[in-house]
XYZ file of C-alpha atoms in Angstrom:
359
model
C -11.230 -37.472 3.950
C -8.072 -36.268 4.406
C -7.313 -32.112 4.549
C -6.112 -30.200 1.470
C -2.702 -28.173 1.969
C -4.780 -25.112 1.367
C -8.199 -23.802 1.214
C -8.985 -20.943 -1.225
C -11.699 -18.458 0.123
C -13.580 -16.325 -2.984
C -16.539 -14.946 -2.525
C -19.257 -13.481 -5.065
C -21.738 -10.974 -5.584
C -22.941 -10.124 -8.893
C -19.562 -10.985 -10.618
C -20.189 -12.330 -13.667
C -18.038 -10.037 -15.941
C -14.726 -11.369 -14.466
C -16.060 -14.542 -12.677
C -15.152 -16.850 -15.338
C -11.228 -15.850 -15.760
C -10.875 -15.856 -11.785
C -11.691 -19.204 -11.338
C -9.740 -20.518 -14.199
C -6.713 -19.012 -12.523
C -7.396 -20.586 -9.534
C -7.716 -24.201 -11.154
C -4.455 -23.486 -13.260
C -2.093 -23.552 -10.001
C 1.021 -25.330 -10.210
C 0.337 -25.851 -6.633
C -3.029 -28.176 -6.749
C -2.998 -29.481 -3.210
C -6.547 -27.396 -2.492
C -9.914 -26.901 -1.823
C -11.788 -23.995 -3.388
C -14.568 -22.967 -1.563
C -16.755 -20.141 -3.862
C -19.611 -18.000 -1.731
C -21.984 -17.252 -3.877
C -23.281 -14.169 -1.553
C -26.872 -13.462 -3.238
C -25.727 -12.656 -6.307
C -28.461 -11.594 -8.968
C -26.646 -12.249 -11.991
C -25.543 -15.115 -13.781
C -22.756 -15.650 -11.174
C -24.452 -18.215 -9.803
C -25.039 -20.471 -12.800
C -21.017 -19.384 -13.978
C -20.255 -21.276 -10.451
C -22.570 -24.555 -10.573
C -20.939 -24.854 -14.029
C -17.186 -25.144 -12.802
C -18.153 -26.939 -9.790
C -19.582 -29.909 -12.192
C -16.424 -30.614 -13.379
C -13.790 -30.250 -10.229
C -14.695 -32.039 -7.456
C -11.995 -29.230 -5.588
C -14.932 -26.937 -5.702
C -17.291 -26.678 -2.919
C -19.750 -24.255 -3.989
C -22.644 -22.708 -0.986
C -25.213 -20.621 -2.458
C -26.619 -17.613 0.139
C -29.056 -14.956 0.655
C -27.071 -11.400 0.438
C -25.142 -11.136 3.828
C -22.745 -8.954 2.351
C -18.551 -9.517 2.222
C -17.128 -9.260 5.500
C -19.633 -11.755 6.898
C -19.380 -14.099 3.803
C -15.766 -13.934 4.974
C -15.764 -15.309 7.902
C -18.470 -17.622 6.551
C -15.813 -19.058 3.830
C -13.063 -19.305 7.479
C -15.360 -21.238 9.143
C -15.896 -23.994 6.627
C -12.497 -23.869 5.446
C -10.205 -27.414 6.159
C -6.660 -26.313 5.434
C -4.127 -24.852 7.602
C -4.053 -21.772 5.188
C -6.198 -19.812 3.279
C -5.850 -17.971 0.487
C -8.384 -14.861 -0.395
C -9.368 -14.597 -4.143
C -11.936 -11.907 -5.639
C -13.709 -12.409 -8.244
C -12.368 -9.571 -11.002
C -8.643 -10.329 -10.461
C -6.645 -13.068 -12.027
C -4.148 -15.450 -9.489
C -0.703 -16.185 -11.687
C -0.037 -19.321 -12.510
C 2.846 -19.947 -9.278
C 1.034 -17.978 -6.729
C 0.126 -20.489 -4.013
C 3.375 -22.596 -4.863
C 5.222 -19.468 -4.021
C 3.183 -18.058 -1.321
C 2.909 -21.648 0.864
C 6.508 -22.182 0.662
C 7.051 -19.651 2.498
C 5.329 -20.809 5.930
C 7.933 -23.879 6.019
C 9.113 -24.181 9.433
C 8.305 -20.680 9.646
C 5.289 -20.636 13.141
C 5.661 -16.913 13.481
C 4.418 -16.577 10.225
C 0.899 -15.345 9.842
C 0.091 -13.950 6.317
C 1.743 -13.695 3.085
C 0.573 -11.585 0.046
C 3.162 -10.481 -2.693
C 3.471 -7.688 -5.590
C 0.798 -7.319 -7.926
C 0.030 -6.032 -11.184
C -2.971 -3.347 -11.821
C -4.319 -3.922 -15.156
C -7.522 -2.445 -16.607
C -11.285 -3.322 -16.934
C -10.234 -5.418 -20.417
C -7.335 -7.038 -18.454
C -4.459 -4.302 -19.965
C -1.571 -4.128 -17.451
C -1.365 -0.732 -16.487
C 1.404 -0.621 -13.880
C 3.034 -3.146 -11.588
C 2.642 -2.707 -7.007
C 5.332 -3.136 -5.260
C 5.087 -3.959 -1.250
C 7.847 -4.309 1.774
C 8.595 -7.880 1.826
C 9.110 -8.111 5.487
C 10.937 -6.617 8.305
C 10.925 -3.055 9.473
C 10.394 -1.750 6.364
C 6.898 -3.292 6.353
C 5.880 -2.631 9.997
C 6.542 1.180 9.093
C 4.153 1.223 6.229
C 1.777 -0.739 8.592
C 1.421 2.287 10.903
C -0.199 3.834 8.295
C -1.554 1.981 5.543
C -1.783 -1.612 4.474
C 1.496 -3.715 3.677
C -0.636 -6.046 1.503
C -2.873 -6.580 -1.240
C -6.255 -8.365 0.382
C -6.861 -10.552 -2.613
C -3.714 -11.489 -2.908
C -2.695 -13.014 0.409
C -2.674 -16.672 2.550
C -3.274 -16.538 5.830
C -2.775 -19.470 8.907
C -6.705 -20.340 9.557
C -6.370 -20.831 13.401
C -4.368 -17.470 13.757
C -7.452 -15.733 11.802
C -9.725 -17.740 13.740
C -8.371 -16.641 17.067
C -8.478 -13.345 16.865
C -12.179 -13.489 15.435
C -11.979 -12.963 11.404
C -12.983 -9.902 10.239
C -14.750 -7.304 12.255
C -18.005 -6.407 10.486
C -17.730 -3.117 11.807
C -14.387 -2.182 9.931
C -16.409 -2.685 6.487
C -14.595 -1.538 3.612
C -11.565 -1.850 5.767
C -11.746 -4.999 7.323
C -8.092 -6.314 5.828
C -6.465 -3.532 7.274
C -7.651 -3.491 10.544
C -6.991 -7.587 10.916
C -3.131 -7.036 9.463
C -3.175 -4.937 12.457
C -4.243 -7.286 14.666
C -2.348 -10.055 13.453
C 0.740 -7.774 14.168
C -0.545 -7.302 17.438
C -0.846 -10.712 18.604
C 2.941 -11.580 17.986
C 2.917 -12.841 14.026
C 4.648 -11.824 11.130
C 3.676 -10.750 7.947
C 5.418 -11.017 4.669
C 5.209 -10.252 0.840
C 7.068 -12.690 -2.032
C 8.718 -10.217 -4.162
C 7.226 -11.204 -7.079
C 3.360 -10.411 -8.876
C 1.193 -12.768 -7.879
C -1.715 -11.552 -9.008
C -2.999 -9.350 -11.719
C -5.617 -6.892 -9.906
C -8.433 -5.388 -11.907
C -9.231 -1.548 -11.598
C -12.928 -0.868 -12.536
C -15.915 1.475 -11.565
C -17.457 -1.163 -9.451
C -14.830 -1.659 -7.717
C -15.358 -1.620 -3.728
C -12.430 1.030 -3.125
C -13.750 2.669 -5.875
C -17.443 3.539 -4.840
C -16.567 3.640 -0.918
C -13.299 5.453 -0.593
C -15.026 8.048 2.011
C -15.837 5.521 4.084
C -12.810 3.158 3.771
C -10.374 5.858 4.524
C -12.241 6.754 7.687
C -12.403 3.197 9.082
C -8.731 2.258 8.054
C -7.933 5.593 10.485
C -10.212 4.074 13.171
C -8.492 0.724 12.623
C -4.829 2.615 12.821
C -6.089 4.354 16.610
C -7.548 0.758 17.539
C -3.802 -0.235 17.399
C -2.743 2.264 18.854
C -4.520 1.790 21.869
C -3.635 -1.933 22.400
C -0.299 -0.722 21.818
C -0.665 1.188 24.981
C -2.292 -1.195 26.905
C -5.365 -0.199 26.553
C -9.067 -1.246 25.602
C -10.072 -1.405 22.061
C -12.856 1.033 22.365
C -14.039 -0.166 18.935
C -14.868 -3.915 20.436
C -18.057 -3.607 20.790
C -19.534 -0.966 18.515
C -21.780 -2.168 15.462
C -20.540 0.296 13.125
C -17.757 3.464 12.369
C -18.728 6.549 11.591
C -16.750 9.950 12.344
C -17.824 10.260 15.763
C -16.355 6.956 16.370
C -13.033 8.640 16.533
C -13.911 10.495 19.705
C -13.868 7.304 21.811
C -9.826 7.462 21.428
C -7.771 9.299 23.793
C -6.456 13.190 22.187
C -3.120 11.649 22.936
C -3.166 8.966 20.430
C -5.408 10.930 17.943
C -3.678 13.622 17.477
C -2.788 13.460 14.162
C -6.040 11.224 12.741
C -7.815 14.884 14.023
C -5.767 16.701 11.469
C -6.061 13.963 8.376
C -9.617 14.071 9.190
C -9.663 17.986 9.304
C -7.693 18.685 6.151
C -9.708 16.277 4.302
C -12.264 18.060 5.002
C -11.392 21.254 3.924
C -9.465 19.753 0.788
C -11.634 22.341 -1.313
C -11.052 25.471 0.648
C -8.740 27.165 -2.002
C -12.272 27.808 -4.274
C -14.313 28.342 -1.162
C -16.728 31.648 -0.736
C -15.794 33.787 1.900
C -17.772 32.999 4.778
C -17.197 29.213 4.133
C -13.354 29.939 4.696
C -13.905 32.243 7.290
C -16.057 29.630 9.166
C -13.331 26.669 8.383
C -10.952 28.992 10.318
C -13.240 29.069 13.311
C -13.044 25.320 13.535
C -9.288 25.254 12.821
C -9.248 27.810 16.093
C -11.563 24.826 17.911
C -9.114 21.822 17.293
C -7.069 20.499 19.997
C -3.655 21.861 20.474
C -2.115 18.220 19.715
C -4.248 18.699 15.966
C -2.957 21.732 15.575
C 0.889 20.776 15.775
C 0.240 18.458 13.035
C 2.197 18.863 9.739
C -0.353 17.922 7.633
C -2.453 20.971 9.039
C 0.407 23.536 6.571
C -1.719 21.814 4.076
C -4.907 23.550 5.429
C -3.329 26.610 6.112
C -1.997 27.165 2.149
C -5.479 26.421 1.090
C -7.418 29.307 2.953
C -4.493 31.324 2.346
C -5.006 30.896 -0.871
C -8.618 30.906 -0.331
C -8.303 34.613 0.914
C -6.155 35.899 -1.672
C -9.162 34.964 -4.272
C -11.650 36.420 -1.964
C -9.179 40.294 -2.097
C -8.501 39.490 1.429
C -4.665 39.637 1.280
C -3.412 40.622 4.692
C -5.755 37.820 5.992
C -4.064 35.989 3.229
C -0.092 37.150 4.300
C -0.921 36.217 7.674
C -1.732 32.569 7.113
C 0.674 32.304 5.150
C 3.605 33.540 7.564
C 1.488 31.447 10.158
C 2.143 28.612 8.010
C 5.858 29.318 7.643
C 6.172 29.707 11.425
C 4.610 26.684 12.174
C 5.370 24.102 9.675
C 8.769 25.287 7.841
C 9.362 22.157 5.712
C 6.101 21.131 4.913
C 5.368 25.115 3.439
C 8.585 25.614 1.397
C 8.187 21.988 0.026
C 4.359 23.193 -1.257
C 5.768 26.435 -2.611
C 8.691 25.075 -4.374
C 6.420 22.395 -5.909
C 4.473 25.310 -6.760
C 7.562 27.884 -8.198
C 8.683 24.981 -10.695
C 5.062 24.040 -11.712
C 4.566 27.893 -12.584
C 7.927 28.130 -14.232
C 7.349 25.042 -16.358
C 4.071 26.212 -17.524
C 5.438 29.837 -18.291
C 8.431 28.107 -20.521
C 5.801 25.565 -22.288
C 3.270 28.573 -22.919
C 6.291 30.819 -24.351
C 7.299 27.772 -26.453
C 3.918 28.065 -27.980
């Protein structure tokens, strides 16, 4: 039999709600030179039936029904029995415009370096309502600088080149809830490129259930673990994170203070996002471990944000010489980021003061 241009990768789990419309996208490509391989990972819905239904009549379908093993490895699963030369990712609540993969495979004509290409998508609602349109860096330098620190694509929304995937070993299970990120990353590392088409490609549903949604804790965390893992290969050396089965805050420790730096101080301000309404001893004891953080933490812009809140923190509490003394701490130490929060905070106060004398 010969190989399809493309295999599409979508995997399930109790996604019955959306299913139905995701599939139908899929099948409506201009670009029908595929194989569409659906994971149903354990679902306990009607997903299941939803799938056997559309397999029945498009032989494209390959269908494989599993006990829960959860995304990441139903994943690599869906890489392994995958044909093509590319894959593209699907999920099972967003819809795939009609010229996606004709646009998106296009693009890896003649073009070796290439690795993975997602494009610009549009959010729309739980009923399908588009609330806003996502933009990303198509390429180039612009892309590689939001790839320091967050992801340059939309996961559901991109083909990939199978044997480049393959090689570097699919997803990590151990970046769960992060797992996209952390393979852009190294993807970049090994040499390839990675590109957006500047157009929406795919309409991507925001909902309650949604994984970003009810693990955001623990996706931010391991998208900073996957951002240090580059680092270190970028340095030359070991990716301490090889062989660990799982990420949790320690994790970050196994990183050198020289490339953590500043993951310390996003860690620590996140932290303490809620200092500003804190009791007294709760501030006082945040300022304790503020003392405790290495120096290179310490120098970290993103700490003036820390600094405002128990300064603000200690005004509430009558302390206001504690409170004075932050805040000229604050000043002294991170100039732009301070006057940028109390400018931000001068207009807000003068807006509200001529809305409520409108009144």
């Amino acid at each position: 039999m010969t190989a399809p241009a493309l295999s599409v990768l979508l995997p399930v789990y109790n996604g019955e709600r959306y299913l139905a419309k995701a599939i139908e996208s899929i099948l409506a490509q201009t670009f029908a030179d595929f194989e569409f391989i659906i994971v149903n990972d354990g679902s306990r819905d009607g997903s299941g039936a939803i799938i056997d239904g559309y397999a029945a009549h498009d032989a494209r379908i390959r269908v494989f029904h599993q006990d829960n093993r959860g995304l990441v490895d139903t994943l690599n699963r869906g890489i392994a029995l995958a044909r093509a030369p590319l894959i593209a990712r699907m999920d099972a609540d967003d819809i795939s415009l009609p010229r996606r993969f004709e646009l998106q495979v296009s693009r890896f004509e003649n073009r070796p370096d290439l690795a993975v290409v997602g494009g610009f998508i549009v959010l729309i609602d739980d009923a399908g309502t588009p609330i806003r349109r996502g933009d990303y860096p198509t390429g180039g330098a612009e892309l590689l600088r939001l790839l320091e620190f967050d992801s340059p694509l939309a996961h559901p929304a991109v083909v990939m080149r199978r044997d480049v995937v393959s090689s570097l070993g699919g997803y990590r299970p151990q970046y769960k809830h992060a797992e996209d990120y952390d393979l852009w990353l190294r993807v970049h590392d090994a040499g390839y490129a990675l590109e957006n088409v500047a157009v929406p490609v795919l309409h991507y549903r925001q909902h309650a259930e949604k994984v970003s949604f009810r693990h955001s804790q623990q996706q931010m965390l391991t998208a900073l673990v996957a951002r240090l893992a580059h680092r270190a290969r970028a340095a030359g050396l070991v990716d301490p994170t090889d062989d660990i089965a799982a990420i949790d805050e320690t994790t970050i420790r196994l990183f050198p203070l020289a490339l953590r730096g500043d993951v310390d101080a996003e860690m620590f301000v996140r932290k303490h996002n809620m200092l500003s309404l804190a009791d007294l001893p709760t501030i006082e004891q945040a300022l304790r471990d503020y003392a405790e953080l290495p120096v290179e933490a310490r120098q970290d812009p993103c700490l003036a944000h820390f600094l405002m809140r128990a300064a603000r923190g200690l005004w509430a509490q009558r302390r206001r010489g504690g409170a004075l003394g932050l805040l000229a701490r604050a000043l002294v130490q991170h100039p732009t980021i301070v006057l940028q929060l109390l400018h931000g905070k001068l207009r807000r106060a003068g807006a509200s003061a001529i809305s409520g004398g409108g009144r």
